[in-house]
PDB file of C-alpha atoms and ligand atoms in Angstrom:
ATOM      1  CA  MET A  18     115.208  91.192 126.846  1.00 92.00           C
ATOM      2  CA  MET A  19     115.583  91.209 122.565  1.00 95.00           C
ATOM      3  CA  LYS A  20     116.044  94.874 120.818  1.00 97.00           C
ATOM      4  CA  ILE A  21     113.055  95.225 117.583  1.00 97.00           C
ATOM      5  CA  SER A  22     113.734  98.320 115.534  1.00 98.00           C
ATOM      6  CA  PHE A  23     110.732  99.006 112.144  1.00 98.00           C
ATOM      7  CA  VAL A  24     109.334 101.545 110.609  1.00 98.00           C
ATOM      8  CA  LEU A  25     106.131 103.038 111.847  1.00 98.00           C
ATOM      9  CA  ASN A  26     104.190 105.018 110.195  1.00 98.00           C
ATOM     10  CA  GLY A  27     106.513 106.161 108.349  1.00 97.00           C
ATOM     11  CA  ALA A  28     109.085 107.474 111.463  1.00 98.00           C
ATOM     12  CA  ALA A  29     111.632 104.982 112.663  1.00 98.00           C
ATOM     13  CA  VAL A  30     111.271 103.233 116.299  1.00 98.00           C
ATOM     14  CA  SER A  31     113.115 101.183 118.476  1.00 97.00           C
ATOM     15  CA  GLY A  32     112.814  99.845 121.549  1.00 96.00           C
ATOM     16  CA  GLU A  33     113.347  96.771 123.535  1.00 97.00           C
ATOM     17  CA  VAL A  34     110.917  94.169 124.201  1.00 97.00           C
ATOM     18  CA  GLU A  35     110.496  90.236 125.814  1.00 97.00           C
ATOM     19  CA  PRO A  36     110.259  87.715 123.141  1.00 97.00           C
ATOM     20  CA  ARG A  37     106.589  87.412 124.046  1.00 97.00           C
ATOM     21  CA  THR A  38     105.504  90.347 123.478  1.00 98.00           C
ATOM     22  CA  SER A  39     102.404  90.562 121.487  1.00 98.00           C
ATOM     23  CA  LEU A  40     102.855  93.319 118.197  1.00 98.00           C
ATOM     24  CA  ALA A  41     100.227  94.946 119.160  1.00 98.00           C
ATOM     25  CA  ASP A  42     100.608  94.658 123.253  1.00 98.00           C
ATOM     26  CA  PHE A  43     104.388  97.001 121.879  1.00 98.00           C
ATOM     27  CA  ILE A  44     102.144  99.559 119.787  1.00 98.00           C
ATOM     28  CA  ARG A  45      99.919 101.282 122.289  1.00 98.00           C
ATOM     29  CA  GLU A  46     101.976  99.615 125.519  1.00 97.00           C
ATOM     30  CA  ASP A  47     105.499 101.212 124.441  1.00 97.00           C
ATOM     31  CA  GLN A  48     104.459 103.633 121.474  1.00 98.00           C
ATOM     32  CA  ARG A  49     101.079 104.711 123.560  1.00 97.00           C
ATOM     33  CA  LEU A  50      99.320 104.689 119.825  1.00 98.00           C
ATOM     34  CA  THR A  51      96.669 103.670 121.091  1.00 98.00           C
ATOM     35  CA  GLY A  52      94.047 103.592 117.664  1.00 98.00           C
ATOM     36  CA  THR A  53      95.193  99.556 117.078  1.00 98.00           C
ATOM     37  CA  HIS A  54      92.346  98.040 119.432  1.00 98.00           C
ATOM     38  CA  VAL A  55      92.700  94.751 121.362  1.00 98.00           C
ATOM     39  CA  GLY A  56      89.224  92.931 121.424  1.00 97.00           C
ATOM     40  CA  CYS A  57      89.960  89.127 122.004  1.00 97.00           C
ATOM     41  CA  GLU A  58      93.632  88.763 121.743  1.00 96.00           C
ATOM     42  CA  HIS A  59      93.363  85.902 119.980  1.00 96.00           C
ATOM     43  CA  GLY A  60      93.360  86.129 116.393  1.00 97.00           C
ATOM     44  CA  VAL A  61      89.240  86.321 115.420  1.00 97.00           C
ATOM     45  CA  CYS A  62      88.039  89.676 116.380  1.00 98.00           C
ATOM     46  CA  GLY A  63      90.216  92.114 112.932  1.00 98.00           C
ATOM     47  CA  ALA A  64      89.973  95.274 115.698  1.00 98.00           C
ATOM     48  CA  CYS A  65      94.202  94.363 115.999  1.00 98.00           C
ATOM     49  CA  THR A  66      94.226  94.800 112.188  1.00 98.00           C
ATOM     50  CA  VAL A  67      97.344  96.383 110.873  1.00 98.00           C
ATOM     51  CA  LEU A  68      99.255  97.050 107.797  1.00 98.00           C
ATOM     52  CA  ILE A  69     102.426  95.408 107.195  1.00 98.00           C
ATOM     53  CA  ASP A  70     104.313  95.761 104.168  1.00 98.00           C
ATOM     54  CA  GLY A  71     101.575  96.995 102.944  1.00 97.00           C
ATOM     55  CA  ARG A  72      98.835  93.825 103.687  1.00 97.00           C
ATOM     56  CA  PRO A  73      96.481  94.052 106.651  1.00 98.00           C
ATOM     57  CA  MET A  74      97.921  91.551 109.629  1.00 98.00           C
ATOM     58  CA  ARG A  75      95.701  90.566 112.423  1.00 98.00           C
ATOM     59  CA  SER A  76      98.520  92.627 115.622  1.00 98.00           C
ATOM     60  CA  CYS A  77      97.659  90.643 118.628  1.00 98.00           C
ATOM     61  CA  ILE A  78      98.933  87.197 117.292  1.00 98.00           C
ATOM     62  CA  MET A  79     101.783  88.628 116.275  1.00 98.00           C
ATOM     63  CA  LEU A  80     105.293  89.215 117.891  1.00 98.00           C
ATOM     64  CA  ALA A  81     106.320  92.432 118.132  1.00 98.00           C
ATOM     65  CA  VAL A  82     110.130  90.474 117.056  1.00 98.00           C
ATOM     66  CA  SER A  83     108.328  89.127 113.827  1.00 98.00           C
ATOM     67  CA  ALA A  84     108.128  92.915 113.016  1.00 98.00           C
ATOM     68  CA  GLU A  85     111.875  93.864 112.942  1.00 98.00           C
ATOM     69  CA  GLY A  86     112.955  95.471 109.830  1.00 98.00           C
ATOM     70  CA  ARG A  87     109.663  96.088 108.546  1.00 98.00           C
ATOM     71  CA  ASP A  88     106.881  98.970 106.990  1.00 98.00           C
ATOM     72  CA  VAL A  89     103.614  98.812 109.509  1.00 98.00           C
ATOM     73  CA  ARG A  90     100.692 101.850 109.410  1.00 98.00           C
ATOM     74  CA  THR A  91      98.379 101.760 111.539  1.00 98.00           C
ATOM     75  CA  VAL A  92      94.644 103.708 111.854  1.00 98.00           C
ATOM     76  CA  GLU A  93      96.840 106.653 112.849  1.00 98.00           C
ATOM     77  CA  GLY A  94      99.717 106.854 110.050  1.00 98.00           C
ATOM     78  CA  TYR A  95      96.747 107.894 107.246  1.00 98.00           C
ATOM     79  CA  GLU A  96      97.869 112.036 107.183  1.00 96.00           C
ATOM     80  CA  GLY A  97      97.416 113.310 103.431  1.00 96.00           C
ATOM     81  CA  ASP A  98      96.555 109.983 102.709  1.00 97.00           C
ATOM     82  CA  GLU A  99      93.948 110.647  99.789  1.00 97.00           C
ATOM     83  CA  THR A 100      92.757 107.002 100.003  1.00 97.00           C
ATOM     84  CA  MET A 101      91.827 106.284 103.504  1.00 98.00           C
ATOM     85  CA  ALA A 102      90.160 110.592 103.492  1.00 98.00           C
ATOM     86  CA  ALA A 103      87.624 109.053 100.906  1.00 97.00           C
ATOM     87  CA  ILE A 104      87.340 105.887 103.042  1.00 98.00           C
ATOM     88  CA  ARG A 105      86.962 107.872 106.414  1.00 98.00           C
ATOM     89  CA  ARG A 106      84.197 110.267 104.284  1.00 98.00           C
ATOM     90  CA  CYS A 107      82.224 107.668 103.108  1.00 98.00           C
ATOM     91  CA  PHE A 108      82.795 106.076 106.637  1.00 98.00           C
ATOM     92  CA  THR A 109      80.908 109.467 107.929  1.00 97.00           C
ATOM     93  CA  GLU A 110      78.397 109.258 104.646  1.00 98.00           C
ATOM     94  CA  CYS A 111      77.103 105.105 105.415  1.00 98.00           C
ATOM     95  CA  HIS A 112      76.906 105.605 109.264  1.00 96.00           C
ATOM     96  CA  ALA A 113      79.499 103.114 108.685  1.00 97.00           C
ATOM     97  CA  LEU A 114      80.087 102.696 112.967  1.00 94.00           C
ATOM     98  CA  GLN A 115      78.561 102.476 116.162  1.00 94.00           C
ATOM     99  CA  CYS A 116      80.819 102.140 119.194  1.00 96.00           C
ATOM    100  CA  GLY A 117      83.550 102.332 116.446  1.00 96.00           C
ATOM    101  CA  PHE A 118      85.812  98.984 117.584  1.00 97.00           C
ATOM    102  CA  CYS A 119      85.919  97.532 114.833  1.00 98.00           C
ATOM    103  CA  THR A 120      86.835 100.483 113.237  1.00 98.00           C
ATOM    104  CA  PRO A 121      90.723 101.163 112.473  1.00 98.00           C
ATOM    105  CA  GLY A 122      90.120  96.877 111.652  1.00 98.00           C
ATOM    106  CA  MET A 123      87.983  97.323 109.425  1.00 98.00           C
ATOM    107  CA  LEU A 124      89.604 100.857 107.760  1.00 98.00           C
ATOM    108  CA  ALA A 125      93.080  98.967 107.168  1.00 98.00           C
ATOM    109  CA  THR A 126      90.988  96.687 105.832  1.00 98.00           C
ATOM    110  CA  ALA A 127      89.434  98.436 103.912  1.00 98.00           C
ATOM    111  CA  TYR A 128      91.795 100.212 102.230  1.00 98.00           C
ATOM    112  CA  ASP A 129      93.540  97.387 102.021  1.00 98.00           C
ATOM    113  CA  ILE A 130      90.464  95.870  99.524  1.00 98.00           C
ATOM    114  CA  VAL A 131      90.073 100.031  97.627  1.00 98.00           C
ATOM    115  CA  LYS A 132      94.286  99.356  96.515  1.00 97.00           C
ATOM    116  CA  ARG A 133      94.307  95.871  95.467  1.00 97.00           C
ATOM    117  CA  LEU A 134      90.703  95.250  94.600  1.00 97.00           C
ATOM    118  CA  PRO A 135      89.224  98.304  91.938  1.00 96.00           C
ATOM    119  CA  ARG A 136      86.698  96.152  90.922  1.00 95.00           C
ATOM    120  CA  ALA A 137      85.110  94.187  93.464  1.00 97.00           C
ATOM    121  CA  ASP A 138      82.050  94.052  94.158  1.00 96.00           C
ATOM    122  CA  ARG A 139      79.360  93.492  97.268  1.00 97.00           C
ATOM    123  CA  ARG A 140      80.094  89.535  97.250  1.00 97.00           C
ATOM    124  CA  ARG A 141      83.610  90.187  97.415  1.00 97.00           C
ATOM    125  CA  ILE A 142      84.044  92.813  99.894  1.00 98.00           C
ATOM    126  CA  ARG A 143      82.161  90.573 101.832  1.00 97.00           C
ATOM    127  CA  SER A 144      84.641  88.155 101.523  1.00 97.00           C
ATOM    128  CA  GLU A 145      87.442  90.271 102.506  1.00 97.00           C
ATOM    129  CA  LEU A 146      85.658  91.371 105.184  1.00 97.00           C
ATOM    130  CA  ASP A 147      84.876  87.662 107.062  1.00 96.00           C
ATOM    131  CA  GLY A 148      88.379  88.213 109.260  1.00 96.00           C
ATOM    132  CA  ASN A 149      86.430  91.962 110.824  1.00 97.00           C
ATOM    133  CA  LEU A 150      84.181  91.112 113.337  1.00 98.00           C
ATOM    134  CA  CYS A 151      81.983  94.003 114.157  1.00 97.00           C
ATOM    135  CA  ARG A 152      79.740  93.670 117.772  1.00 95.00           C
ATOM    136  CA  CYS A 153      78.384  96.505 117.269  1.00 95.00           C
ATOM    137  CA  THR A 154      77.039  94.495 113.793  1.00 91.00           C
ATOM    138  CA  GLY A 155      77.209  97.466 111.753  1.00 87.00           C
ATOM    139  CA  TYR A 156      78.464  95.491 108.885  1.00 95.00           C
ATOM    140  CA  LEU A 157      75.763  96.690 105.663  1.00 97.00           C
ATOM    141  CA  GLY A 158      76.263 100.524 107.268  1.00 97.00           C
ATOM    142  CA  ILE A 159      80.510  99.566 106.532  1.00 98.00           C
ATOM    143  CA  ILE A 160      80.347  97.324 103.265  1.00 98.00           C
ATOM    144  CA  ASP A 161      78.494 100.361 101.484  1.00 98.00           C
ATOM    145  CA  ALA A 162      81.185 102.348 102.501  1.00 98.00           C
ATOM    146  CA  ILE A 163      83.424 100.284 100.868  1.00 98.00           C
ATOM    147  CA  GLU A 164      81.456 100.123  98.280  1.00 97.00           C
ATOM    148  CA  ARG A 165      81.466 104.225  97.844  1.00 98.00           C
ATOM    149  CA  SER A 166      84.661 104.730  98.126  1.00 98.00           C
ATOM    150  CA  LEU A 167      85.589 101.642  95.067  1.00 97.00           C
ATOM    151  CA  ASP A 168      83.638 103.938  93.443  1.00 97.00           C
ATOM    152  CA  ARG A 169      84.637 107.129  94.175  1.00 96.00           C
ATOM    153  CA  THR A 170      88.809 106.512  93.982  1.00 96.00           C
ATOM    154  CA  HIS A 171      88.438 103.732  90.690  1.00 95.00           C
ATOM    155  CA  GLY A 172      85.147 105.481  89.332  1.00 90.00           C
ATOM    156  CA  ALA A 173      81.629 104.261  89.054  1.00 82.00           C
ATOM    157  CA  ASP A 174      81.940 102.085  85.968  1.00 87.00           C
ATOM    158  CA  ARG A 175      84.553 100.078  87.699  1.00 90.00           C
ATOM    159  CA  LEU A 176      82.325  96.966  87.335  1.00 89.00           C
ATOM    160  CA  SER A 177      81.448  96.774  83.545  1.00 88.00           C
ATOM    161  CA  ARG A 178      85.101  98.035  82.738  1.00 80.00           C
ATOM    162  CA  LYS A 179      87.237  95.059  80.752  1.00 69.00           C
ATOM    163  CA  GLU A 180      90.169  93.979  83.824  1.00 64.00           C
ATOM    164  CA  THR A 181      93.715  95.091  81.668  1.00 57.00           C
ATOM    165  CA  PRO A 182      95.839  92.343  80.945  1.00 54.00           C
TER     166      PRO A 182
HETATM  167  S1  LIG B  30      92.587  91.703 118.983  1.00 51.03           S
HETATM  168 FE1  LIG B  30      93.997  90.888 117.030  1.00 51.03          FE
HETATM  169  S2  LIG B  30      91.993  89.426 116.360  1.00 51.03           S
HETATM  170 FE2  LIG B  30      91.382  89.966 117.895  1.00 51.03          FE
HETATM  171  S1  LIG B  31      80.892  99.089 115.190  1.00 51.03           S
HETATM  172 FE1  LIG B  31      81.301  98.231 117.550  1.00 51.03          FE
HETATM  173  S2  LIG B  31      82.203  97.161 117.068  1.00 51.03           S
HETATM  174 FE2  LIG B  31      81.975  97.775 115.187  1.00 51.03          FE
END
């Protein structure tokens, strides 16, 4: 067993894990945060996507020991976050979920897009989402929701604005 400690949703957590334990299993089974979903368990579907130091990563193919000292944010960790609140509203308005299994991972990727790519158009949104599969195939609603989130967060004229150097 190996000792680990890192920050999970703003709070320090620690535990003992087998070296082979995935971060997804540690989050779900040890920390009881079951909002992170596990689908394929080999890095293809993106359902397990969480933010690690602010970047979306697949927690099923990351070892829990690799999270040592890092900042991990799951779908449960956005209390009071205005950007995520806006994204969630847009997902609801655009009917961007059906069964909801992919949604925690989609929200993590959407959050990254809205924060990092204020000028993303629909084509860019599609390409950024290529690591997240929706088995209900509700992609149009998801793309609509992310586009609306970008418009609301950065202004609907964001595409016509010049990049600031
Ligand atoms: S469960 Fe991690 S990518 Fe599918
Ligand atoms: S809403 Fe069902 S998997 Fe995406």
